[in-house]
């Protein structure tokens, strides 16, 4: 279990970053998910996908945290401009600018669409796998992705940043 968690931790952290929109909160959430996974290791079914199981744990912890914040003080997510996403690859400047613009548009999506985009387009989950992680029908995943693509495309075309 520990070895498996170490292998998926970078992906888990990235997922947590999309959920929380903040590096520190992503660190806390990823660590909490790992801790919960270790505590509940006996519930994990050998032969299934550890990443899906831990991603789901992270999602549930985050949803519980959002509910708690709403009760305590009304929550408050961090602006996309305050998120520090490290650039791990060196590419040309134009590609970096465009990728940054797309990322900002992804962060502006409603949470349900943003999470679906991360799971399918960034993490490479199939629609079926993403549906299992999110505990929703596969058609809902497909609908959220289509809506997200449409929103991003429309906004980027409106801003003149879309490809020509």
PDB file of C-alpha atoms in Angstrom:
ATOM      1  CA  UNK A   1       0.000   0.000   0.000  1.00  0.00           C
ATOM      2  CA  UNK A   2       2.744   2.457   0.944  1.00  0.00           C
ATOM      3  CA  UNK A   3       4.669   1.773  -2.267  1.00  0.00           C
ATOM      4  CA  UNK A   4       1.521   2.184  -4.333  1.00  0.00           C
ATOM      5  CA  UNK A   5       0.686   5.467  -2.648  1.00  0.00           C
ATOM      6  CA  UNK A   6       4.202   6.762  -3.288  1.00  0.00           C
ATOM      7  CA  UNK A   7       3.847   5.924  -6.984  1.00  0.00           C
ATOM      8  CA  UNK A   8       0.511   7.691  -7.439  1.00  0.00           C
ATOM      9  CA  UNK A   9       1.222  10.627  -5.119  1.00  0.00           C
ATOM     10  CA  UNK A  10       2.208  13.129  -7.868  1.00  0.00           C
ATOM     11  CA  UNK A  11      -1.047  12.394  -9.711  1.00  0.00           C
ATOM     12  CA  UNK A  12      -3.022  12.525  -6.479  1.00  0.00           C
ATOM     13  CA  UNK A  13      -1.467  15.889  -5.618  1.00  0.00           C
ATOM     14  CA  UNK A  14      -2.364  17.253  -9.071  1.00  0.00           C
ATOM     15  CA  UNK A  15      -5.953  16.072  -8.583  1.00  0.00           C
ATOM     16  CA  UNK A  16      -6.037  17.701  -5.149  1.00  0.00           C
ATOM     17  CA  UNK A  17      -4.698  20.930  -6.661  1.00  0.00           C
ATOM     18  CA  UNK A  18      -7.589  20.998  -9.118  1.00  0.00           C
ATOM     19  CA  UNK A  19     -10.033  20.415  -6.287  1.00  0.00           C
ATOM     20  CA  UNK A  20      -8.572  22.976  -3.892  1.00  0.00           C
ATOM     21  CA  UNK A  21      -6.968  25.503  -6.267  1.00  0.00           C
ATOM     22  CA  UNK A  22      -4.183  26.090  -3.752  1.00  0.00           C
ATOM     23  CA  UNK A  23      -0.787  24.414  -3.306  1.00  0.00           C
ATOM     24  CA  UNK A  24      -0.902  24.254   0.494  1.00  0.00           C
ATOM     25  CA  UNK A  25      -4.450  22.928   0.573  1.00  0.00           C
ATOM     26  CA  UNK A  26      -3.557  20.407  -2.142  1.00  0.00           C
ATOM     27  CA  UNK A  27      -0.655  19.176   0.004  1.00  0.00           C
ATOM     28  CA  UNK A  28      -2.918  18.840   3.038  1.00  0.00           C
ATOM     29  CA  UNK A  29      -5.658  17.077   1.086  1.00  0.00           C
ATOM     30  CA  UNK A  30      -3.258  14.649  -0.615  1.00  0.00           C
ATOM     31  CA  UNK A  31      -1.672  13.788   2.729  1.00  0.00           C
ATOM     32  CA  UNK A  32      -5.079  13.348   4.360  1.00  0.00           C
ATOM     33  CA  UNK A  33      -6.159  11.049   1.528  1.00  0.00           C
ATOM     34  CA  UNK A  34      -3.001   8.955   1.912  1.00  0.00           C
ATOM     35  CA  UNK A  35      -3.462   8.791   5.662  1.00  0.00           C
ATOM     36  CA  UNK A  36      -7.087   7.709   5.260  1.00  0.00           C
ATOM     37  CA  UNK A  37      -6.069   5.123   2.648  1.00  0.00           C
ATOM     38  CA  UNK A  38      -3.514   3.650   5.050  1.00  0.00           C
ATOM     39  CA  UNK A  39      -6.090   3.600   7.860  1.00  0.00           C
ATOM     40  CA  UNK A  40      -8.641   1.879   5.610  1.00  0.00           C
ATOM     41  CA  UNK A  41      -6.164  -0.395   3.791  1.00  0.00           C
ATOM     42  CA  UNK A  42      -8.176  -3.435   4.823  1.00  0.00           C
ATOM     43  CA  UNK A  43     -11.113  -2.093   2.749  1.00  0.00           C
ATOM     44  CA  UNK A  44      -9.036  -1.921  -0.453  1.00  0.00           C
ATOM     45  CA  UNK A  45      -9.706  -4.811  -2.811  1.00  0.00           C
ATOM     46  CA  UNK A  46      -6.459  -6.271  -4.119  1.00  0.00           C
ATOM     47  CA  UNK A  47      -6.407  -6.329  -7.887  1.00  0.00           C
ATOM     48  CA  UNK A  48      -8.426  -3.128  -8.270  1.00  0.00           C
ATOM     49  CA  UNK A  49      -7.040   0.299  -9.140  1.00  0.00           C
ATOM     50  CA  UNK A  50      -5.439   1.999  -6.158  1.00  0.00           C
ATOM     51  CA  UNK A  51      -5.434   5.395  -7.887  1.00  0.00           C
ATOM     52  CA  UNK A  52      -9.212   5.387  -8.409  1.00  0.00           C
ATOM     53  CA  UNK A  53      -9.778   4.361  -4.794  1.00  0.00           C
ATOM     54  CA  UNK A  54      -7.493   7.072  -3.366  1.00  0.00           C
ATOM     55  CA  UNK A  55      -8.822   9.760  -5.746  1.00  0.00           C
ATOM     56  CA  UNK A  56     -12.307   8.978  -4.488  1.00  0.00           C
ATOM     57  CA  UNK A  57     -11.117   9.216  -0.880  1.00  0.00           C
ATOM     58  CA  UNK A  58      -9.608  12.634  -1.664  1.00  0.00           C
ATOM     59  CA  UNK A  59     -12.816  13.807  -3.307  1.00  0.00           C
ATOM     60  CA  UNK A  60     -14.911  12.784  -0.317  1.00  0.00           C
ATOM     61  CA  UNK A  61     -12.549  14.452   2.151  1.00  0.00           C
ATOM     62  CA  UNK A  62     -12.670  17.638   0.069  1.00  0.00           C
ATOM     63  CA  UNK A  63     -16.465  17.637  -0.188  1.00  0.00           C
ATOM     64  CA  UNK A  64     -16.692  17.175   3.570  1.00  0.00           C
ATOM     65  CA  UNK A  65     -14.269  20.068   4.040  1.00  0.00           C
ATOM     66  CA  UNK A  66     -16.337  22.309   1.751  1.00  0.00           C
ATOM     67  CA  UNK A  67     -19.465  21.468   3.713  1.00  0.00           C
ATOM     68  CA  UNK A  68     -17.680  22.235   6.970  1.00  0.00           C
ATOM     69  CA  UNK A  69     -16.402  25.563   5.645  1.00  0.00           C
ATOM     70  CA  UNK A  70     -19.859  26.513   4.452  1.00  0.00           C
ATOM     71  CA  UNK A  71     -21.225  25.872   7.903  1.00  0.00           C
ATOM     72  CA  UNK A  72     -18.364  27.595   9.740  1.00  0.00           C
ATOM     73  CA  UNK A  73     -17.552  30.625   7.614  1.00  0.00           C
ATOM     74  CA  UNK A  74     -18.916  30.351   4.095  1.00  0.00           C
ATOM     75  CA  UNK A  75     -15.821  28.839   2.463  1.00  0.00           C
ATOM     76  CA  UNK A  76     -13.877  30.786  -0.089  1.00  0.00           C
ATOM     77  CA  UNK A  77     -11.796  29.380  -2.905  1.00  0.00           C
ATOM     78  CA  UNK A  78      -8.587  30.922  -4.085  1.00  0.00           C
ATOM     79  CA  UNK A  79      -8.481  32.829  -7.358  1.00  0.00           C
ATOM     80  CA  UNK A  80      -6.845  31.060 -10.285  1.00  0.00           C
ATOM     81  CA  UNK A  81      -4.276  33.878 -10.347  1.00  0.00           C
ATOM     82  CA  UNK A  82      -3.139  32.864  -6.854  1.00  0.00           C
ATOM     83  CA  UNK A  83      -2.470  29.247  -7.845  1.00  0.00           C
ATOM     84  CA  UNK A  84       1.195  28.470  -8.352  1.00  0.00           C
ATOM     85  CA  UNK A  85       1.536  25.604 -10.837  1.00  0.00           C
ATOM     86  CA  UNK A  86       5.163  24.692 -11.465  1.00  0.00           C
ATOM     87  CA  UNK A  87       6.325  24.435 -15.076  1.00  0.00           C
ATOM     88  CA  UNK A  88       8.098  21.088 -15.251  1.00  0.00           C
ATOM     89  CA  UNK A  89       8.847  21.076 -18.985  1.00  0.00           C
ATOM     90  CA  UNK A  90      10.728  23.570 -21.055  1.00  0.00           C
ATOM     91  CA  UNK A  91       8.840  24.373 -24.225  1.00  0.00           C
ATOM     92  CA  UNK A  92       8.598  27.379 -26.457  1.00  0.00           C
ATOM     93  CA  UNK A  93       7.123  30.573 -25.051  1.00  0.00           C
ATOM     94  CA  UNK A  94       4.044  30.564 -27.280  1.00  0.00           C
ATOM     95  CA  UNK A  95       3.109  27.057 -26.156  1.00  0.00           C
ATOM     96  CA  UNK A  96       3.570  28.027 -22.497  1.00  0.00           C
ATOM     97  CA  UNK A  97       1.393  31.113 -22.925  1.00  0.00           C
ATOM     98  CA  UNK A  98      -1.356  29.150 -24.666  1.00  0.00           C
ATOM     99  CA  UNK A  99      -1.205  26.338 -22.095  1.00  0.00           C
ATOM    100  CA  UNK A 100      -1.414  28.910 -19.313  1.00  0.00           C
ATOM    101  CA  UNK A 101      -4.484  30.476 -20.925  1.00  0.00           C
ATOM    102  CA  UNK A 102      -6.155  27.080 -21.299  1.00  0.00           C
ATOM    103  CA  UNK A 103      -5.329  26.224 -17.679  1.00  0.00           C
ATOM    104  CA  UNK A 104      -6.878  29.483 -16.504  1.00  0.00           C
ATOM    105  CA  UNK A 105     -10.007  28.670 -18.486  1.00  0.00           C
ATOM    106  CA  UNK A 106     -10.120  25.185 -16.943  1.00  0.00           C
ATOM    107  CA  UNK A 107      -9.887  26.710 -13.456  1.00  0.00           C
ATOM    108  CA  UNK A 108     -12.845  28.973 -14.305  1.00  0.00           C
ATOM    109  CA  UNK A 109     -15.063  25.997 -15.119  1.00  0.00           C
ATOM    110  CA  UNK A 110     -17.668  24.887 -12.613  1.00  0.00           C
ATOM    111  CA  UNK A 111     -16.174  22.367 -10.211  1.00  0.00           C
ATOM    112  CA  UNK A 112     -17.931  19.336 -11.692  1.00  0.00           C
ATOM    113  CA  UNK A 113     -16.631  20.119 -15.184  1.00  0.00           C
ATOM    114  CA  UNK A 114     -13.157  21.024 -13.916  1.00  0.00           C
ATOM    115  CA  UNK A 115     -12.792  17.689 -12.121  1.00  0.00           C
ATOM    116  CA  UNK A 116     -14.042  15.709 -15.126  1.00  0.00           C
ATOM    117  CA  UNK A 117     -11.507  17.498 -17.368  1.00  0.00           C
ATOM    118  CA  UNK A 118      -8.674  16.678 -14.978  1.00  0.00           C
ATOM    119  CA  UNK A 119      -9.565  13.015 -14.647  1.00  0.00           C
ATOM    120  CA  UNK A 120     -10.063  12.354 -18.361  1.00  0.00           C
ATOM    121  CA  UNK A 121      -7.735  14.766 -20.153  1.00  0.00           C
ATOM    122  CA  UNK A 122      -4.912  15.124 -17.632  1.00  0.00           C
ATOM    123  CA  UNK A 123      -4.923  11.845 -15.723  1.00  0.00           C
ATOM    124  CA  UNK A 124      -5.971   9.770 -18.725  1.00  0.00           C
ATOM    125  CA  UNK A 125      -8.886   7.980 -17.081  1.00  0.00           C
ATOM    126  CA  UNK A 126     -11.453   6.479 -19.407  1.00  0.00           C
ATOM    127  CA  UNK A 127     -14.967   7.895 -19.205  1.00  0.00           C
ATOM    128  CA  UNK A 128     -16.009   4.755 -17.361  1.00  0.00           C
ATOM    129  CA  UNK A 129     -13.178   5.043 -14.831  1.00  0.00           C
ATOM    130  CA  UNK A 130     -13.874   8.745 -14.239  1.00  0.00           C
ATOM    131  CA  UNK A 131     -17.539   7.915 -13.705  1.00  0.00           C
ATOM    132  CA  UNK A 132     -16.535   5.343 -11.082  1.00  0.00           C
ATOM    133  CA  UNK A 133     -14.244   7.790  -9.266  1.00  0.00           C
ATOM    134  CA  UNK A 134     -16.970  10.444  -9.231  1.00  0.00           C
ATOM    135  CA  UNK A 135     -19.776   7.940  -8.563  1.00  0.00           C
ATOM    136  CA  UNK A 136     -21.879   9.295 -11.451  1.00  0.00           C
ATOM    137  CA  UNK A 137     -23.212   7.803 -14.707  1.00  0.00           C
ATOM    138  CA  UNK A 138     -20.820   7.692 -17.677  1.00  0.00           C
ATOM    139  CA  UNK A 139     -23.234   9.875 -19.672  1.00  0.00           C
ATOM    140  CA  UNK A 140     -22.860  12.602 -17.056  1.00  0.00           C
ATOM    141  CA  UNK A 141     -19.071  12.512 -17.472  1.00  0.00           C
ATOM    142  CA  UNK A 142     -19.469  12.818 -21.228  1.00  0.00           C
ATOM    143  CA  UNK A 143     -21.918  15.690 -20.815  1.00  0.00           C
ATOM    144  CA  UNK A 144     -19.618  17.554 -18.410  1.00  0.00           C
ATOM    145  CA  UNK A 145     -16.671  17.176 -20.780  1.00  0.00           C
ATOM    146  CA  UNK A 146     -18.676  18.400 -23.766  1.00  0.00           C
ATOM    147  CA  UNK A 147     -19.897  21.389 -21.786  1.00  0.00           C
ATOM    148  CA  UNK A 148     -16.361  22.148 -20.588  1.00  0.00           C
ATOM    149  CA  UNK A 149     -14.942  21.995 -24.122  1.00  0.00           C
ATOM    150  CA  UNK A 150     -17.710  24.287 -25.328  1.00  0.00           C
ATOM    151  CA  UNK A 151     -17.164  26.832 -22.558  1.00  0.00           C
ATOM    152  CA  UNK A 152     -13.413  26.926 -23.014  1.00  0.00           C
ATOM    153  CA  UNK A 153     -13.668  27.192 -26.779  1.00  0.00           C
ATOM    154  CA  UNK A 154     -16.268  29.957 -26.608  1.00  0.00           C
ATOM    155  CA  UNK A 155     -14.287  31.995 -24.055  1.00  0.00           C
ATOM    156  CA  UNK A 156     -11.002  31.643 -25.901  1.00  0.00           C
ATOM    157  CA  UNK A 157     -12.593  32.568 -29.225  1.00  0.00           C
ATOM    158  CA  UNK A 158     -14.246  35.583 -27.590  1.00  0.00           C
ATOM    159  CA  UNK A 159     -10.903  36.681 -26.114  1.00  0.00           C
ATOM    160  CA  UNK A 160      -9.107  36.112 -29.389  1.00  0.00           C
ATOM    161  CA  UNK A 161      -6.819  33.470 -27.894  1.00  0.00           C
ATOM    162  CA  UNK A 162      -8.216  30.479 -29.724  1.00  0.00           C
ATOM    163  CA  UNK A 163      -6.257  28.870 -32.533  1.00  0.00           C
ATOM    164  CA  UNK A 164      -6.965  30.127 -35.993  1.00  0.00           C
TER     165      UNK A 164
END
